[in-house]
Short mmCIF file of C-alpha atoms in Angstrom, two decimals:
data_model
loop_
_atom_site.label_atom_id
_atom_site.label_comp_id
_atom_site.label_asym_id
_atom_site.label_seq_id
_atom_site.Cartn_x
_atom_site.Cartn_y
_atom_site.Cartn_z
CA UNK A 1278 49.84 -4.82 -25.10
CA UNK A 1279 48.11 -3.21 -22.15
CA UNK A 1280 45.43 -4.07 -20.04
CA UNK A 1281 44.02 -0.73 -20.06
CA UNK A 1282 40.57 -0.09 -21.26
CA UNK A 1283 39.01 3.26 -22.45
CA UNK A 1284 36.74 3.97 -19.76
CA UNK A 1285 34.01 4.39 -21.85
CA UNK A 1286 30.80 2.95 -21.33
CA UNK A 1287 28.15 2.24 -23.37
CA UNK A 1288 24.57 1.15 -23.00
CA UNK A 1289 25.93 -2.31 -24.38
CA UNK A 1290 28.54 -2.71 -21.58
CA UNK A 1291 26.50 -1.29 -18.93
CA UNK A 1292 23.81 -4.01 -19.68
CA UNK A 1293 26.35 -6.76 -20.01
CA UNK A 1294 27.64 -5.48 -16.44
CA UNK A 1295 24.49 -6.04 -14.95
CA UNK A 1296 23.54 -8.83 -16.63
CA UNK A 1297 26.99 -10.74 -15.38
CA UNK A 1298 25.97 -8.85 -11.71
CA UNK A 1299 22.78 -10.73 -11.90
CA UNK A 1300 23.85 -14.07 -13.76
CA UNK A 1301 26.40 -14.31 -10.46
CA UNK A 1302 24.04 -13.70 -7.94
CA UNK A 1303 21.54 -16.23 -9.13
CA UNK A 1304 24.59 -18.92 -9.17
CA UNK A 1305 25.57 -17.69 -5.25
CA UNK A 1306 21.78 -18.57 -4.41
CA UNK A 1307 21.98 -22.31 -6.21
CA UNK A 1308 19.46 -21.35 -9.11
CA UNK A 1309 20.52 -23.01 -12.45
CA UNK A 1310 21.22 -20.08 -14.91
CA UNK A 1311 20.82 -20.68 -18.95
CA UNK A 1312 22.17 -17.85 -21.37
CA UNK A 1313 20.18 -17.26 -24.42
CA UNK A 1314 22.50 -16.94 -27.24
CA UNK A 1315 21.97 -13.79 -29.67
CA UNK A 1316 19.51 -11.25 -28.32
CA UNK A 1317 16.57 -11.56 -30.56
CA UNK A 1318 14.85 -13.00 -27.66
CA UNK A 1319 12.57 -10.78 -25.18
CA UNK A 1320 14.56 -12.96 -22.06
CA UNK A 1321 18.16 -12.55 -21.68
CA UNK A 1322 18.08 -15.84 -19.29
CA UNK A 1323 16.30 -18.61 -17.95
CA UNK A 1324 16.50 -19.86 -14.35
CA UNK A 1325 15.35 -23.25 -12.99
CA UNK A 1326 14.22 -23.28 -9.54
CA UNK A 1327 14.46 -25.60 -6.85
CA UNK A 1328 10.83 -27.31 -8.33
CA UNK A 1329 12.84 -27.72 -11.53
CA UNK A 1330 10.54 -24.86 -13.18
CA UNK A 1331 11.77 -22.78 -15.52
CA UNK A 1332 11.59 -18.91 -15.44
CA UNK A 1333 11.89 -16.18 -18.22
CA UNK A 1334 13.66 -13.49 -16.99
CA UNK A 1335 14.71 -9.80 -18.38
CA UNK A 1336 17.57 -7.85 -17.44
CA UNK A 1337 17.38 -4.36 -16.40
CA UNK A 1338 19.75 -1.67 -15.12
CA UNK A 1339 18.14 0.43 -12.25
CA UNK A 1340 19.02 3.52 -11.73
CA UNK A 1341 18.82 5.49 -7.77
CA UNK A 1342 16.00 8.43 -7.90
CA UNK A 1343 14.31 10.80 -6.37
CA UNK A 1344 16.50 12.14 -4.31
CA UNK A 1345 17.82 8.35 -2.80
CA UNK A 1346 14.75 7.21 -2.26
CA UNK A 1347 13.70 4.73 -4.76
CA UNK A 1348 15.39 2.39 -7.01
CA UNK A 1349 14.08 2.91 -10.90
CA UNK A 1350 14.17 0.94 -13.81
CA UNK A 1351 12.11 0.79 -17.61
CA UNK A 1352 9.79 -2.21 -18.00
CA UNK A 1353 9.80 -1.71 -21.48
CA UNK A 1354 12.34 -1.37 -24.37
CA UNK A 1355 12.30 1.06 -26.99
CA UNK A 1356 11.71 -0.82 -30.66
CA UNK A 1357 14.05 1.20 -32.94
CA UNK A 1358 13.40 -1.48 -35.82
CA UNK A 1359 10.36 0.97 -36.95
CA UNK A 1360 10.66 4.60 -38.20
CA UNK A 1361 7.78 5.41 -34.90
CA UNK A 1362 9.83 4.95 -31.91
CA UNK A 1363 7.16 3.08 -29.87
CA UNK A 1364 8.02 1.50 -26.25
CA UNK A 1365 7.24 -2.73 -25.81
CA UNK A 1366 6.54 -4.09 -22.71
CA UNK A 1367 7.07 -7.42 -21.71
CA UNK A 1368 4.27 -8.79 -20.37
CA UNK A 1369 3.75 -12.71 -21.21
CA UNK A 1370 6.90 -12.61 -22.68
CA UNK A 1371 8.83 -13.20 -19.85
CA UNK A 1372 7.85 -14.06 -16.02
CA UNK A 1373 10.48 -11.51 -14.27
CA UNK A 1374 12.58 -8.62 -14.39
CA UNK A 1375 16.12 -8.96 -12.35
CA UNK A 1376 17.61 -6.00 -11.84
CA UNK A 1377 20.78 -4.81 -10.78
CA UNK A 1378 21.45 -1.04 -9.06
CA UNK A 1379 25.17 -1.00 -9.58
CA UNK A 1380 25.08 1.91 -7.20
CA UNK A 1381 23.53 -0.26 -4.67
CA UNK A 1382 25.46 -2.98 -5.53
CA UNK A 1383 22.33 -5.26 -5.48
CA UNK A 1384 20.12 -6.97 -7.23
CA UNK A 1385 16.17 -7.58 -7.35
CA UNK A 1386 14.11 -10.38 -8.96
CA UNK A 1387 10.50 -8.74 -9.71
CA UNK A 1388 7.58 -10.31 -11.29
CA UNK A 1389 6.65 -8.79 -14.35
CA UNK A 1390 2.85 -8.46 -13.64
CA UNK A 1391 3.54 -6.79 -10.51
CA UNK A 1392 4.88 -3.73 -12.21
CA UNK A 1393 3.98 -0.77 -14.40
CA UNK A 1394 4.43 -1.69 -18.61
CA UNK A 1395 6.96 1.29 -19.40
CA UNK A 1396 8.94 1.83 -15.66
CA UNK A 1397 8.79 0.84 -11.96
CA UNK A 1398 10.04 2.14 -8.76
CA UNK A 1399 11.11 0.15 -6.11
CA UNK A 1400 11.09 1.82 -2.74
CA UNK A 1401 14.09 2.08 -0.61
CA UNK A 1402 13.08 4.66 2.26
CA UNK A 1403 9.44 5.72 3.61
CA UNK A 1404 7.62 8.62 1.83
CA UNK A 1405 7.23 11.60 3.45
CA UNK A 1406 3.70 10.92 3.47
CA UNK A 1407 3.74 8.05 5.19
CA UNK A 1408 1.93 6.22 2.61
CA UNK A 1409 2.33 2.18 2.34
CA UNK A 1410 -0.56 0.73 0.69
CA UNK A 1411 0.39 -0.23 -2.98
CA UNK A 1412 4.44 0.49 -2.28
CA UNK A 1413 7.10 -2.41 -3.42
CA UNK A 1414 9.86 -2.40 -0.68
CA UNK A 1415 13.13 -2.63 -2.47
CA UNK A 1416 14.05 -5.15 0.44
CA UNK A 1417 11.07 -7.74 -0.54
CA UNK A 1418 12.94 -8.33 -3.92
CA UNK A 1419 16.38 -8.36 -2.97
CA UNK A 1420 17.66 -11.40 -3.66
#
């Protein structure tokens, strides 16, 4: 018996590797994590903070984009249960997205009504524009 895996991922394992990225930053920081067992739920954890409050949060897997310049990730899931593939967001359904950029190596907690309902961006250089007003700094959600 080896210890050799296939290499292969899937969408399954890349979630699960984010979602163990995130789970173990939360613990370095002191929060108190809670797994929710099965996934029928729209939260894959809850967190208590230092107020002993609970928070809902969602996993996501970001992604780098255009061109290196933002971090990207969906704020919505696809619902494959009906024959009309239609996209859920998650708006009071859970209070924030955490989300790990494996290429980064880094991960963000961002309140869900602070982003878009199907994707987000989350800057990581200035636009070429110059524009500011209305951007989300990657650095202002790194946790």
């Amino acid at each position: 018996m080896g210890l050799l895996s296939s290499g292969k991922r899937t969408t399954n394992s890349i979630g699960d590797i984010s979602e163990a990225a995130i789970i173990a930053r939360l613990l370095q920081l002191g929060y108190v994590v809670l797994t929710v067992y099965g996934r029928n739920q729209r939260y894959d954890l809850l967190i208590e903070d230092a107020e002993e409050q609970f928070w809902r949060v969602q996993c996501k897997t970001a992604r780098i984009e255009d061109n290196g310049t933002v971090v990207a990730f969906d704020t919505a899931n696809h619902n494959y249960a009906l024959k009309i593939k239609q996209w859920r967001h998650y708006r009071g359904q859970c209070d924030y997205f955490a989300v790990y950029c494996e290429e980064l190596d880094k991960v963000y907690l961002v309140p869900v009504d602070q982003v878009g309902t199907t994707r987000a961006n989350l800057r990581l250089v200035p636009a070429k524009n110059n524009q500011a007003k209305n951007v989300r700094w990657a650095q202002n959600y790194e946790l």
